[in-house]
Short mmCIF file of C-alpha atoms in Angstrom, two decimals:
data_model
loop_
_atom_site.label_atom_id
_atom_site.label_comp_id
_atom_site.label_asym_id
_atom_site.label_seq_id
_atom_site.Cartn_x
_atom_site.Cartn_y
_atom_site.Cartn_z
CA UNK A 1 -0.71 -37.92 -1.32
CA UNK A 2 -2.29 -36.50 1.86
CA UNK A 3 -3.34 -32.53 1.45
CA UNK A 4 -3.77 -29.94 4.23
CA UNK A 5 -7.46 -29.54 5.77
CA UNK A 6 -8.60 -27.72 8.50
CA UNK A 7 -10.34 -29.94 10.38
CA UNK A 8 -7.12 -31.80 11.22
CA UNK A 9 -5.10 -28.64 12.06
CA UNK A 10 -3.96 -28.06 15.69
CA UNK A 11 -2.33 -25.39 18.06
CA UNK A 12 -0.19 -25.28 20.66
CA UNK A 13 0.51 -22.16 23.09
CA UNK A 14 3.07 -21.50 25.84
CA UNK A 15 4.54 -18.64 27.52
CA UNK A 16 8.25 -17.49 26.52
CA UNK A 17 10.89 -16.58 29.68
CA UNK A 18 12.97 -14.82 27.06
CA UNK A 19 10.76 -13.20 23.99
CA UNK A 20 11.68 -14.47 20.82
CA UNK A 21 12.62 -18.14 22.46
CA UNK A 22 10.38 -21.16 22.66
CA UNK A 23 10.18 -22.78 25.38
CA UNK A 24 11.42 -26.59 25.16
CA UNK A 25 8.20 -27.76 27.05
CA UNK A 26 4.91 -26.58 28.97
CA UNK A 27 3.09 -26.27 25.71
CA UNK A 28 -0.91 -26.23 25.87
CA UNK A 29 -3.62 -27.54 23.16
CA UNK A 30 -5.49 -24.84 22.42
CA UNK A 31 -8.76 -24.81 21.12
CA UNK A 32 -9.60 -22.28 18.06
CA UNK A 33 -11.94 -21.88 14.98
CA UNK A 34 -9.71 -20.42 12.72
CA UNK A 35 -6.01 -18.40 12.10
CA UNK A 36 -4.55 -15.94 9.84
CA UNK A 37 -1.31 -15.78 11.45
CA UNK A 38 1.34 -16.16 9.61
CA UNK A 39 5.00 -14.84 8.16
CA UNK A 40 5.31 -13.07 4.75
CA UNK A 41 8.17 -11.61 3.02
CA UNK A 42 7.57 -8.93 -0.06
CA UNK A 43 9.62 -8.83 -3.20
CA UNK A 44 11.21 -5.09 -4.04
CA UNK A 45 11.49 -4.38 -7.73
CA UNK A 46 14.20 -3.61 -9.24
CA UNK A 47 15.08 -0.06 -9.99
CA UNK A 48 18.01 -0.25 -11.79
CA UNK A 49 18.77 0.88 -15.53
CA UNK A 50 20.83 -0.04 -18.46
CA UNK A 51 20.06 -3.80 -18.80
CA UNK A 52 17.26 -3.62 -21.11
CA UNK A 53 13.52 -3.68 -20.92
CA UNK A 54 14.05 -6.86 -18.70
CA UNK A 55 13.63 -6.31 -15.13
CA UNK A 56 16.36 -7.36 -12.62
CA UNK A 57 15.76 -10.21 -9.84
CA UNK A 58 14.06 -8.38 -7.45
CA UNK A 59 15.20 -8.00 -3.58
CA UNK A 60 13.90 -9.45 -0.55
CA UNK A 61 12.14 -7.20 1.99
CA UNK A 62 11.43 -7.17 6.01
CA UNK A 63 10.08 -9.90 7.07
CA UNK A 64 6.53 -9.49 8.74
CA UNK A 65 4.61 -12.11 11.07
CA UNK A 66 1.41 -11.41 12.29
CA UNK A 67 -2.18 -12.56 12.27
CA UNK A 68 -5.57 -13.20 14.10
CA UNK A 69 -6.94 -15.95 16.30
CA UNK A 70 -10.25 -16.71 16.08
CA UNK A 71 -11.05 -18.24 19.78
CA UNK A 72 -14.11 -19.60 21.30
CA UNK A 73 -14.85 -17.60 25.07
CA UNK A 74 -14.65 -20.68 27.17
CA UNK A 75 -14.04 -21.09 31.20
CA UNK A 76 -10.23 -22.43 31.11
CA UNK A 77 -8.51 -21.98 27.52
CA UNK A 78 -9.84 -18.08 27.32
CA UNK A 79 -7.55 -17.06 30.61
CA UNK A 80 -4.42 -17.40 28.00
CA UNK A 81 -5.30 -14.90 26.12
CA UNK A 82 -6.37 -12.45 28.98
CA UNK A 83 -3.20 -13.00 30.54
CA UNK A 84 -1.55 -12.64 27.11
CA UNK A 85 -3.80 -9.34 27.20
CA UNK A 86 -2.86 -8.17 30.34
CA UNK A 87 -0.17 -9.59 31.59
CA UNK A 88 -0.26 -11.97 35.25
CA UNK A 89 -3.69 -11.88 36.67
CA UNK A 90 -4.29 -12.37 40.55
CA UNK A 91 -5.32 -15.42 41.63
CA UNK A 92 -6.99 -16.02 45.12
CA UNK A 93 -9.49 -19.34 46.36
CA UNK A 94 -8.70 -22.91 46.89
CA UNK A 95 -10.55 -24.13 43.65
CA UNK A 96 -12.36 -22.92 41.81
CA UNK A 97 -10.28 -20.17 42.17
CA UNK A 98 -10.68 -16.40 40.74
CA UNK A 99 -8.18 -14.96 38.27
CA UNK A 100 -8.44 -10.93 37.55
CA UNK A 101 -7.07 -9.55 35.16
CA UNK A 102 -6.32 -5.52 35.82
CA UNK A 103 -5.05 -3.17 32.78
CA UNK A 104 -2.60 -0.85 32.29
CA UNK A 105 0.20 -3.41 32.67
CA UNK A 106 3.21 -1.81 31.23
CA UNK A 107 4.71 -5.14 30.88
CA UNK A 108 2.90 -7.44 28.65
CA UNK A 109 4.33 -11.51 28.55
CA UNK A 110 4.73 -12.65 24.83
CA UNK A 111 3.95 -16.83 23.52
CA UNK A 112 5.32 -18.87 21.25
CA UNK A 113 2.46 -20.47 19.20
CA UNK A 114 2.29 -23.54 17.16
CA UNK A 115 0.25 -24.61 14.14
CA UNK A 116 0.67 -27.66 12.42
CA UNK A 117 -0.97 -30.06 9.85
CA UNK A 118 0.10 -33.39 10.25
CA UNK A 119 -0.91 -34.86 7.12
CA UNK A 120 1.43 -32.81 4.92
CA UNK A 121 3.45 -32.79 7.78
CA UNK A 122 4.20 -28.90 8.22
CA UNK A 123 4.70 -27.31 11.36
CA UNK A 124 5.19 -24.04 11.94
CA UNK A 125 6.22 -21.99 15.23
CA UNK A 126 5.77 -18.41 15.40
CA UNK A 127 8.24 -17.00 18.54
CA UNK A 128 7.48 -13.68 20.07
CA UNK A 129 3.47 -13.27 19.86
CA UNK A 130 2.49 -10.46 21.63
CA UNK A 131 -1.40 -9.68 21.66
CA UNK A 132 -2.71 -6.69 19.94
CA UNK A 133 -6.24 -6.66 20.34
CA UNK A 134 -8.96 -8.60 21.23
CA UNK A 135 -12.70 -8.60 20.44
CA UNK A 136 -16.21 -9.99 20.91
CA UNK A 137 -19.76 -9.53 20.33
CA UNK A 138 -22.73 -10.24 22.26
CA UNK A 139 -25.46 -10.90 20.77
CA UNK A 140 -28.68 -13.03 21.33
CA UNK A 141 -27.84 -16.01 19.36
CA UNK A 142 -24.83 -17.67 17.53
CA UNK A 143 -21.28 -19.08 18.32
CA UNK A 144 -19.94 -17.10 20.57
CA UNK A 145 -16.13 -16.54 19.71
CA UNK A 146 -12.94 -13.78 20.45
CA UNK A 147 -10.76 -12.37 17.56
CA UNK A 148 -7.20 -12.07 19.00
CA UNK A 149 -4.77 -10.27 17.30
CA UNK A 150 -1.15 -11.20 17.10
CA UNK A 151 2.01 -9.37 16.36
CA UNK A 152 5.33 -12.18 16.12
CA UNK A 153 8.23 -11.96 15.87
CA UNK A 154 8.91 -14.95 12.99
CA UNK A 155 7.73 -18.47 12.09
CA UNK A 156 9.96 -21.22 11.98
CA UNK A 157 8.62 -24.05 10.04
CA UNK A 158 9.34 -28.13 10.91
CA UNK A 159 8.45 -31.18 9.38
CA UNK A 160 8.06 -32.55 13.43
CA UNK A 161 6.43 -30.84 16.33
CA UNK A 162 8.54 -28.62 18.44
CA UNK A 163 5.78 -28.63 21.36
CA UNK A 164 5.94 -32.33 22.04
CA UNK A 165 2.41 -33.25 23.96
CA UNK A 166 0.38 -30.50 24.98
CA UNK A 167 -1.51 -30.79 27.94
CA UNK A 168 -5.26 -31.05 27.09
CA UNK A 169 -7.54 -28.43 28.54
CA UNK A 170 -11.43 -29.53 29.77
CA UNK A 171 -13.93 -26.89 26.69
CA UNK A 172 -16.32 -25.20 28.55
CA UNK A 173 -17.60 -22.88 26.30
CA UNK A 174 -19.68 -19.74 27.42
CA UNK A 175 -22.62 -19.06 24.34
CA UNK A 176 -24.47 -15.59 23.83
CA UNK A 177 -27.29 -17.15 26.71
CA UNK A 178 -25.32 -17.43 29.17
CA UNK A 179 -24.14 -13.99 28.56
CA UNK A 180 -25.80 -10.45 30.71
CA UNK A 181 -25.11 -6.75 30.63
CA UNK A 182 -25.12 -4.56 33.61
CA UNK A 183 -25.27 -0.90 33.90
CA UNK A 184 -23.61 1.03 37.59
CA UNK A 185 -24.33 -2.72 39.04
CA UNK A 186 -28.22 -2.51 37.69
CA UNK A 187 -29.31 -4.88 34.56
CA UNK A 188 -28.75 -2.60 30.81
CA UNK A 189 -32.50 -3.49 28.98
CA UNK A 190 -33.84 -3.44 25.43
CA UNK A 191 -29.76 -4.51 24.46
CA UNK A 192 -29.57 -5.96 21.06
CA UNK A 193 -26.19 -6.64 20.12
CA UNK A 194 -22.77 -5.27 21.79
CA UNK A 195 -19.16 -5.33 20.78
CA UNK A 196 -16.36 -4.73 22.94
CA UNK A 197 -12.49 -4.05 21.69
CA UNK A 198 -9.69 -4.21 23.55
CA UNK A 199 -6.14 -2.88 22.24
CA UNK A 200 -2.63 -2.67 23.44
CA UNK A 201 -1.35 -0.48 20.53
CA UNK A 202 1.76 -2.21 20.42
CA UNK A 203 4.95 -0.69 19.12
CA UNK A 204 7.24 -2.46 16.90
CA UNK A 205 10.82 -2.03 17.56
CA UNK A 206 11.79 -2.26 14.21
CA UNK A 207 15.70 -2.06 14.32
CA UNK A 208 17.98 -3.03 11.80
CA UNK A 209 18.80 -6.98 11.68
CA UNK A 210 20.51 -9.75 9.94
CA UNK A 211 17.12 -11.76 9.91
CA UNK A 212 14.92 -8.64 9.28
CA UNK A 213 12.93 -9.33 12.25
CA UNK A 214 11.52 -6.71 14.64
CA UNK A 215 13.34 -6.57 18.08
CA UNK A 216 9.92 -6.59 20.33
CA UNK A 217 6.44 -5.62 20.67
CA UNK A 218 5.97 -2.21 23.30
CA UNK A 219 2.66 -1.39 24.33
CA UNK A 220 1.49 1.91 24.43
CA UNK A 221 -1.59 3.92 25.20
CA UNK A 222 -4.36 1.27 25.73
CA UNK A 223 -8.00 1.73 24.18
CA UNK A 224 -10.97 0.25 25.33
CA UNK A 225 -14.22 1.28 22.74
CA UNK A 226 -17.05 -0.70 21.99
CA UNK A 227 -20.73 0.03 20.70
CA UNK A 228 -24.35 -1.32 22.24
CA UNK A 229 -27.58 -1.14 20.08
CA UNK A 230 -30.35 -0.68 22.04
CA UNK A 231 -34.06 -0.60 21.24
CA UNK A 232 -35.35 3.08 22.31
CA UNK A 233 -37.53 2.53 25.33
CA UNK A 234 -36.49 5.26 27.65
CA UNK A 235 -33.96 8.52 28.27
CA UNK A 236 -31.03 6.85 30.68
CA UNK A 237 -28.28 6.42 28.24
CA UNK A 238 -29.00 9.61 25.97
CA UNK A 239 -29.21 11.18 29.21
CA UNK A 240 -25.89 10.12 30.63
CA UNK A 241 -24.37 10.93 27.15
CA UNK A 242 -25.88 14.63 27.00
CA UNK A 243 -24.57 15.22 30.79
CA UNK A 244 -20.82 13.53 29.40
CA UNK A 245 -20.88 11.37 32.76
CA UNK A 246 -19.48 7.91 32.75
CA UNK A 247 -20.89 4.93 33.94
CA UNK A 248 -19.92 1.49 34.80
CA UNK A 249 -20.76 -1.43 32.26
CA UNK A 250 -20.24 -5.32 32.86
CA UNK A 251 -20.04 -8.27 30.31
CA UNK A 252 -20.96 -11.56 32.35
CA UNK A 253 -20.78 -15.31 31.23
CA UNK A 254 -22.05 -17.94 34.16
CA UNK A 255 -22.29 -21.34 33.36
CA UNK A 256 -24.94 -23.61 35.22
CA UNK A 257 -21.55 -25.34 36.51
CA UNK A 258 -20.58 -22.78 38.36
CA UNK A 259 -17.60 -20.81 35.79
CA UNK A 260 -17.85 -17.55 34.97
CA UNK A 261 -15.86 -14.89 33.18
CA UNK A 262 -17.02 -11.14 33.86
CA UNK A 263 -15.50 -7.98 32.26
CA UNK A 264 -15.72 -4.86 33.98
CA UNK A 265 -15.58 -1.58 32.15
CA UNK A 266 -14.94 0.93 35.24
CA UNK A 267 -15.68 4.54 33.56
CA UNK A 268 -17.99 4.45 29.77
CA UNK A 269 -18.06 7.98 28.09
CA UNK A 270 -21.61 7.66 25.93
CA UNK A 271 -21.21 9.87 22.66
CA UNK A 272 -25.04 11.29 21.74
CA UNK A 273 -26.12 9.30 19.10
CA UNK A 274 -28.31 10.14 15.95
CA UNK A 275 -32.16 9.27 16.81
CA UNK A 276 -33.69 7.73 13.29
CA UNK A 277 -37.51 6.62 12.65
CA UNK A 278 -36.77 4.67 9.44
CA UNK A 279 -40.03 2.96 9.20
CA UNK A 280 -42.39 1.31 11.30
CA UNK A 281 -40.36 -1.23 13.54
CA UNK A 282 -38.75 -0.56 16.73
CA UNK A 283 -36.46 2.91 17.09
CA UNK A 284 -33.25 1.49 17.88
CA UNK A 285 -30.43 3.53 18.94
CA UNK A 286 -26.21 3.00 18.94
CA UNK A 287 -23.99 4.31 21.48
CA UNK A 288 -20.04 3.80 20.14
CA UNK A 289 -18.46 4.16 23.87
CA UNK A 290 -15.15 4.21 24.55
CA UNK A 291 -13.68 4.09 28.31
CA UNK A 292 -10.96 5.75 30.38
CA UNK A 293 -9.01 5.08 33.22
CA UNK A 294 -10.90 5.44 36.61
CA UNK A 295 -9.85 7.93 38.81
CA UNK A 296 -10.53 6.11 41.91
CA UNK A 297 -9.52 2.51 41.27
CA UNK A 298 -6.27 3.67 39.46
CA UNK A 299 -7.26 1.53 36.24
CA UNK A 300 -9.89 1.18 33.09
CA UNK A 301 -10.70 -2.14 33.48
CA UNK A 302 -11.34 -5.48 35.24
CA UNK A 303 -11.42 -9.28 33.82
CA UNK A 304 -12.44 -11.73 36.27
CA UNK A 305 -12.57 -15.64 35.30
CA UNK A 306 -13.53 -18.25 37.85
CA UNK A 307 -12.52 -21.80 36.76
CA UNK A 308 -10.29 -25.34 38.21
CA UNK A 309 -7.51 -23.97 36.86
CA UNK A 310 -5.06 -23.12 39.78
CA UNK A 311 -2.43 -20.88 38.11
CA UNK A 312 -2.06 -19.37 34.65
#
């Protein structure tokens, strides 16, 4: 009797023309370290009296599907979820060719995503993802990897593949030293670790069904926060914090190949953070930023990859 392990898993992505449909083909392999996402269904007790001590058979509740992605920031695969972030991206060049990403989409496309396990065999496709959040650290060493959050619609569960053959995608994964930080177009020193989180804030429309499924995902107000750790060597950020100006910050990945993936944060508000001595090692400081909208490009923020993929 074969039993389910990871190793063997797979996933399949591709964009939906009508949200909550699969499409019958353009499915892609994508590549991914782990997933939560998944469809649950609570039981309501019983409430009613006069049949004993013995409960009654409890009642089925709403059905909820929802989950994260753990992803690895790579040069082709990684421009599904920004796209799944922030909706179409503009694409310009005659390969490679430059896909940005710009927020404040008010229109955000949603996937249907498959996971199966072929030894059992047990497939299941979850219609209507729309992405939540997504996050990543920098850091000096380690995998580097993305957390996407999903909110579905439901999971539909096969004993066959409903994505026939994915197209394969070429990994070129970006790692933490391949990875830079710029401040107002200047390199940020003395960085020791950074995190950057980006949410839609979705909306469920949770209206009354047959199925007890949600109707859709809406996004709302976006946020953009993120923290940097920094070993105290000089005034510029507390500074900048104290004077409640923003600044520019940029996350860049080049590989020696040529790919890169850059994320521009347009306008960072610093907070003043606490100053500790706790012994004698290095005086490190955290600044938890969060960013706005920028006045004079009309948007908070920019993601630019540069791959051989022509369109997304």
């Amino acid at each position: 009797m074969a039993r389910a392990q990871g190793a063997r898993a797979q996933m399949a992505l591709a964009f939906e023309t009508t949200y909550g449909t699969p499409p019958v083909g353009g499915f892609t392999k994508m590549p991914f370290a782990s997933t939560s996402l998944g469809a649950e269904q609570p039981l309501l007790n019983s409430e009613l009296l006069g049949y004993g001590r013995d409960p009654l058979a409890p009642i089925k509740d709403a059905v909820t599907a929802d989950g994260d992605v753990v992803v690895p920031l790579d040069a082709e695969a990684f421009g599904f979820w920004l796209k799944a972030g922030f909706g179409d991206p503009t694409t310009t060049g005659t390969g490679p060719w430059t896909h940005e990403f710009q927020s404040g989409s008010w229109t955000l496309p949603s996937m249907s995503i498959e996971t199966g396990m072929p030894e059992v065999p047990r497939y299941a496709m979850y219609s209507g993802c729309v992405l939540d959040q997504i996050n990543w650290q920098m850091q000096r060493s380690g995998l580097l990897t993305a957390t996407a959050r999903l909110v579905a619609q439901g999971e539909t569960v096969g004993t066959t593949t409903s994505a026939g053959t994915p197209a394969a995608l070429e990994l070129k994964r970006f790692g933490h030293f391949n990875g830079a930080i710029t401040r107002n177009g200047s390199a940020l020193g003395n960085v020791v670790s950074a995190d950057i989180t980006y949410a839609n804030n979705l909306d469920r429309i949770e209206t009354i069904r047959s199925d007890g499924r949600i109707d859709g995902a809406d996004p709302s107000i976006a946020a953009l926060t993120g923290s940097i750790e920094v070993r105290f060597a000089d005034q510029t950020l507390v500074t900048q914090a104290i004077n409640g100006d923003p600044c520019e910050l940029e996350f860049a990945y080049v590989l020696p190949s040529g790919e890169s993936f850059t994320f521009t944060v347009h306008a960072v508000y610093l907070p003043r953070p606490r100053i500790e001595i706790s012994g004698p090692q290095g005086v490190q400081a955290t600044f938890d930023w969060q960013a706005a909208r920028d006045s004079t490009l009309g948007r908070m923020c920019t993601a630019t990859l540069i791959n051989d993929i022509e369109v997304y």
